[in-house]
Coordinates of C-alpha atoms in Angstrom, one line a residue:
X1 CA -69.3 77.6 21.6
X2 CA -68.5 81.7 22.1
X3 CA -65.4 82.1 19.4
X4 CA -63.9 83.0 17.3
X5 CA -63.3 86.8 18.8
X6 CA -61.4 89.3 17.2
X7 CA -58.2 88.2 15.9
X8 CA -59.0 84.6 16.0
X9 CA -57.7 82.1 13.7
X10 CA -59.7 78.9 13.1
X11 CA -59.8 76.4 10.9
X12 CA -61.1 72.9 10.5
X13 CA -60.0 70.1 7.9
X14 CA -62.1 67.7 7.7
X15 CA -61.9 63.9 5.3
X16 CA -64.1 61.2 4.6
X17 CA -62.1 58.8 2.9
X18 CA -63.5 56.7 -0.1
X19 CA -67.0 55.0 0.5
X20 CA -67.2 56.1 4.1
X21 CA -70.4 58.0 5.5
X22 CA -69.5 61.0 8.1
X23 CA -72.1 63.1 10.1
X24 CA -70.6 66.6 11.4
X25 CA -72.4 69.2 13.8
X26 CA -71.6 70.6 16.8
X27 CA -73.3 70.9 20.5
X28 CA -74.4 74.7 20.1
X29 CA -74.2 77.6 18.2
X30 CA -70.9 79.4 17.4
X31 CA -71.1 83.1 18.3
X32 CA -69.1 85.7 17.1
X33 CA -67.8 87.7 19.7
X34 CA -65.6 91.8 20.0
X35 CA -62.0 90.2 20.8
X36 CA -59.0 92.3 22.6
X37 CA -58.3 93.7 19.0
X38 CA -59.8 95.3 16.0
X39 CA -58.9 92.7 13.9
X40 CA -61.1 90.8 11.7
X41 CA -61.5 86.9 12.9
X42 CA -61.2 84.0 10.8
X43 CA -63.0 80.8 10.3
X44 CA -62.1 78.4 7.5
X45 CA -63.5 75.2 6.9
X46 CA -62.3 72.5 4.2
X47 CA -64.2 69.4 3.4
X48 CA -63.1 66.9 1.1
X49 CA -65.0 63.8 -0.2
X50 CA -63.9 60.8 -1.3
X51 CA -65.2 58.5 -4.0
X52 CA -68.8 56.6 -2.7
X53 CA -68.2 58.8 0.4
X54 CA -71.1 61.0 2.1
X55 CA -70.7 64.0 4.4
X56 CA -73.1 65.7 6.0
X57 CA -71.9 68.7 7.4
X58 CA -75.1 70.0 9.8
X59 CA -73.8 72.7 12.2
X60 CA -75.7 74.7 14.5
X61 CA -76.1 78.0 13.7
X62 CA -73.6 80.7 13.8
X63 CA -74.6 84.5 15.0
X64 CA -72.7 87.6 14.4
X65 CA -72.7 89.5 17.9
X66 CA -72.4 93.3 17.8
X67 CA -69.6 94.5 17.7
X68 CA -67.7 91.7 16.2
X69 CA -65.9 91.0 11.9
X70 CA -66.1 87.9 11.3
X71 CA -64.5 86.1 7.6
X72 CA -65.7 82.5 7.1
X73 CA -64.9 80.5 4.5
X74 CA -65.9 77.0 3.3
X75 CA -63.7 75.3 0.0
X76 CA -64.9 72.2 -0.6
X77 CA -63.4 69.4 -2.6
X78 CA -65.4 66.1 -4.1
X79 CA -64.9 63.5 -6.3
X80 CA -67.8 62.3 -9.1
X81 CA -69.7 60.0 -7.2
X82 CA -69.5 61.0 -4.0
X83 CA -72.8 62.9 -2.1
X84 CA -72.6 66.0 0.1
X85 CA -75.8 67.7 2.4
X86 CA -74.1 70.9 3.6
X87 CA -76.3 73.4 5.8
X88 CA -75.2 77.0 6.6
X89 CA -77.6 79.4 8.9
X90 CA -76.8 82.6 10.1
X91 CA -78.7 84.7 12.6
X92 CA -77.5 88.5 12.2
X93 CA -77.2 89.9 16.1
X94 CA -78.8 88.6 19.1
X95 CA -81.9 90.1 21.0
X96 CA -82.4 93.4 20.3
X97 CA -78.9 94.5 18.9
X98 CA -77.7 94.9 15.6
X99 CA -75.3 92.7 13.8
X100 CA -71.6 92.7 13.5
X101 CA -69.4 92.3 10.0
X102 CA -70.0 88.8 8.6
X103 CA -68.4 88.0 5.4
X104 CA -68.7 84.1 4.0
X105 CA -67.4 82.7 0.7
X106 CA -68.4 78.9 -0.5
X107 CA -66.5 77.1 -2.9
X108 CA -67.2 73.8 -3.8
X109 CA -65.3 71.8 -6.6
X110 CA -66.5 68.4 -8.5
X111 CA -63.5 66.1 -10.4
X112 CA -62.4 69.3 -10.2
X113 CA -64.4 71.5 -11.7
X114 CA -66.1 74.5 -10.2
X115 CA -69.9 74.3 -9.4
X116 CA -70.6 77.2 -7.5
X117 CA -68.5 80.1 -6.4
X118 CA -70.5 82.3 -3.5
X119 CA -69.9 85.5 -2.0
X120 CA -72.0 87.2 0.9
X121 CA -71.7 90.0 3.2
X122 CA -73.9 91.3 6.1
X123 CA -73.5 94.2 9.0
X124 CA -71.5 97.5 8.2
X125 CA -69.9 98.8 6.0
X126 CA -70.9 96.4 3.2
X127 CA -73.9 98.2 1.6
X128 CA -77.4 97.5 1.5
X129 CA -76.7 94.5 3.2
X130 CA -80.8 94.5 4.5
X131 CA -82.1 96.2 1.9
X132 CA -85.1 94.7 0.1
X133 CA -82.6 93.1 -2.5
X134 CA -80.4 91.1 0.2
X135 CA -82.4 90.0 3.3
X136 CA -85.6 92.3 3.1
X137 CA -85.3 93.2 6.9
X138 CA -85.2 89.7 8.0
X139 CA -82.2 88.6 10.5
X140 CA -81.8 84.9 9.7
X141 CA -80.6 83.6 7.0
X142 CA -78.9 80.3 5.5
X143 CA -78.9 77.7 3.1
X144 CA -78.6 74.3 2.5
X145 CA -76.4 72.6 -0.7
X146 CA -77.0 69.1 -1.8
X147 CA -74.8 67.2 -3.9
X148 CA -76.4 63.7 -5.3
X149 CA -74.9 61.7 -7.7
X150 CA -78.4 59.6 -8.3
X151 CA -80.3 62.9 -8.6
X152 CA -81.6 61.9 -12.5
X153 CA -84.8 64.1 -12.7
X154 CA -83.8 67.4 -10.5
X155 CA -86.9 69.6 -9.4
X156 CA -88.0 72.5 -11.2
X157 CA -86.6 75.3 -9.4
X158 CA -89.6 76.7 -6.9
X159 CA -90.3 79.0 -4.3
X160 CA -91.2 78.6 -0.5
X161 CA -92.9 80.8 2.0
X162 CA -94.1 84.7 1.8
X163 CA -92.3 87.6 2.1
X164 CA -93.4 88.2 6.1
X165 CA -92.8 85.4 7.4
X166 CA -89.5 84.1 5.1
X167 CA -89.1 82.9 1.9
X168 CA -86.7 79.9 0.4
X169 CA -85.8 79.2 -3.2
X170 CA -84.4 75.9 -4.5
X171 CA -82.7 75.2 -7.8
X172 CA -80.6 73.3 -9.6
X173 CA -76.5 74.6 -10.6
X174 CA -75.7 74.3 -14.0
X175 CA -74.7 70.8 -13.0
X176 CA -77.9 69.5 -12.2
X177 CA -76.5 66.8 -9.8
X178 CA -76.3 70.2 -7.2
X179 CA -79.2 71.6 -6.1
X180 CA -79.0 74.9 -3.8
X181 CA -81.6 76.3 -1.3
X182 CA -81.4 79.4 -0.4
X183 CA -84.1 81.1 2.5
X184 CA -84.2 84.3 4.2
X185 CA -86.4 84.3 7.4
X186 CA -87.3 86.3 10.8
X187 CA -86.1 83.4 13.0
X188 CA -83.8 80.4 13.1
X189 CA -87.1 78.1 13.7
X190 CA -88.6 79.9 10.6
X191 CA -85.4 79.6 8.4
X192 CA -84.5 75.8 9.9
X193 CA -88.1 75.2 8.3
X194 CA -87.9 76.7 5.4
X195 CA -84.5 75.2 4.7
X196 CA -86.6 71.6 5.4
X197 CA -89.5 72.7 3.8
X198 CA -86.6 72.8 0.9
X199 CA -85.3 69.4 1.4
X200 CA -88.3 68.1 0.6
X201 CA -88.5 68.9 -2.3
X202 CA -85.7 66.5 -3.4
X203 CA -86.5 62.7 -4.4
X204 CA -84.5 60.6 -2.4
X205 CA -83.1 62.9 0.4
X206 CA -83.9 63.2 3.8
X207 CA -84.4 66.4 5.8
X208 CA -81.7 66.7 8.7
X209 CA -82.3 66.2 12.5

């Protein structure tokens, strides 16, 4: 969708009730654009997954267009036996343009306890966002979060790819049944390849379409 525009306030609240299976995607990429005001846009997503339920949250990428300002949040509440596969992908700027300002925050709670609270910011005025410690000159970034109660033996941390064509790190979090893959790449196609390759390292998990 060609939104959110500057000043927009968008929100989604999605619940997978107990013992249900739900997969959510989008028909096309989301494009953050400059709006009629200088006010930032906000896009807030709340995901709730009940006992023995499964949610695959697989939207198409978010594109940060020049001149836009977007603050995006994900708040995820999980039961102890719920399963989650969450994919988040961003492209910083369309062809031959700089990105807008994009900030994202992902917070995940499982059984009422925090397992992940992550904040990122790209584009001016965020400092050093395109430097070697963050994107290293790449324009696409994203992550996969997998919560798998049946994961008895999480894989050891693994680094995939190479600096020129993009890299991805897959690692378990403090909760050993929660895995996070984080990737940067020059293109969205390469980013998706790296995230799928990371997911292939996880026992019992299938790559999303």
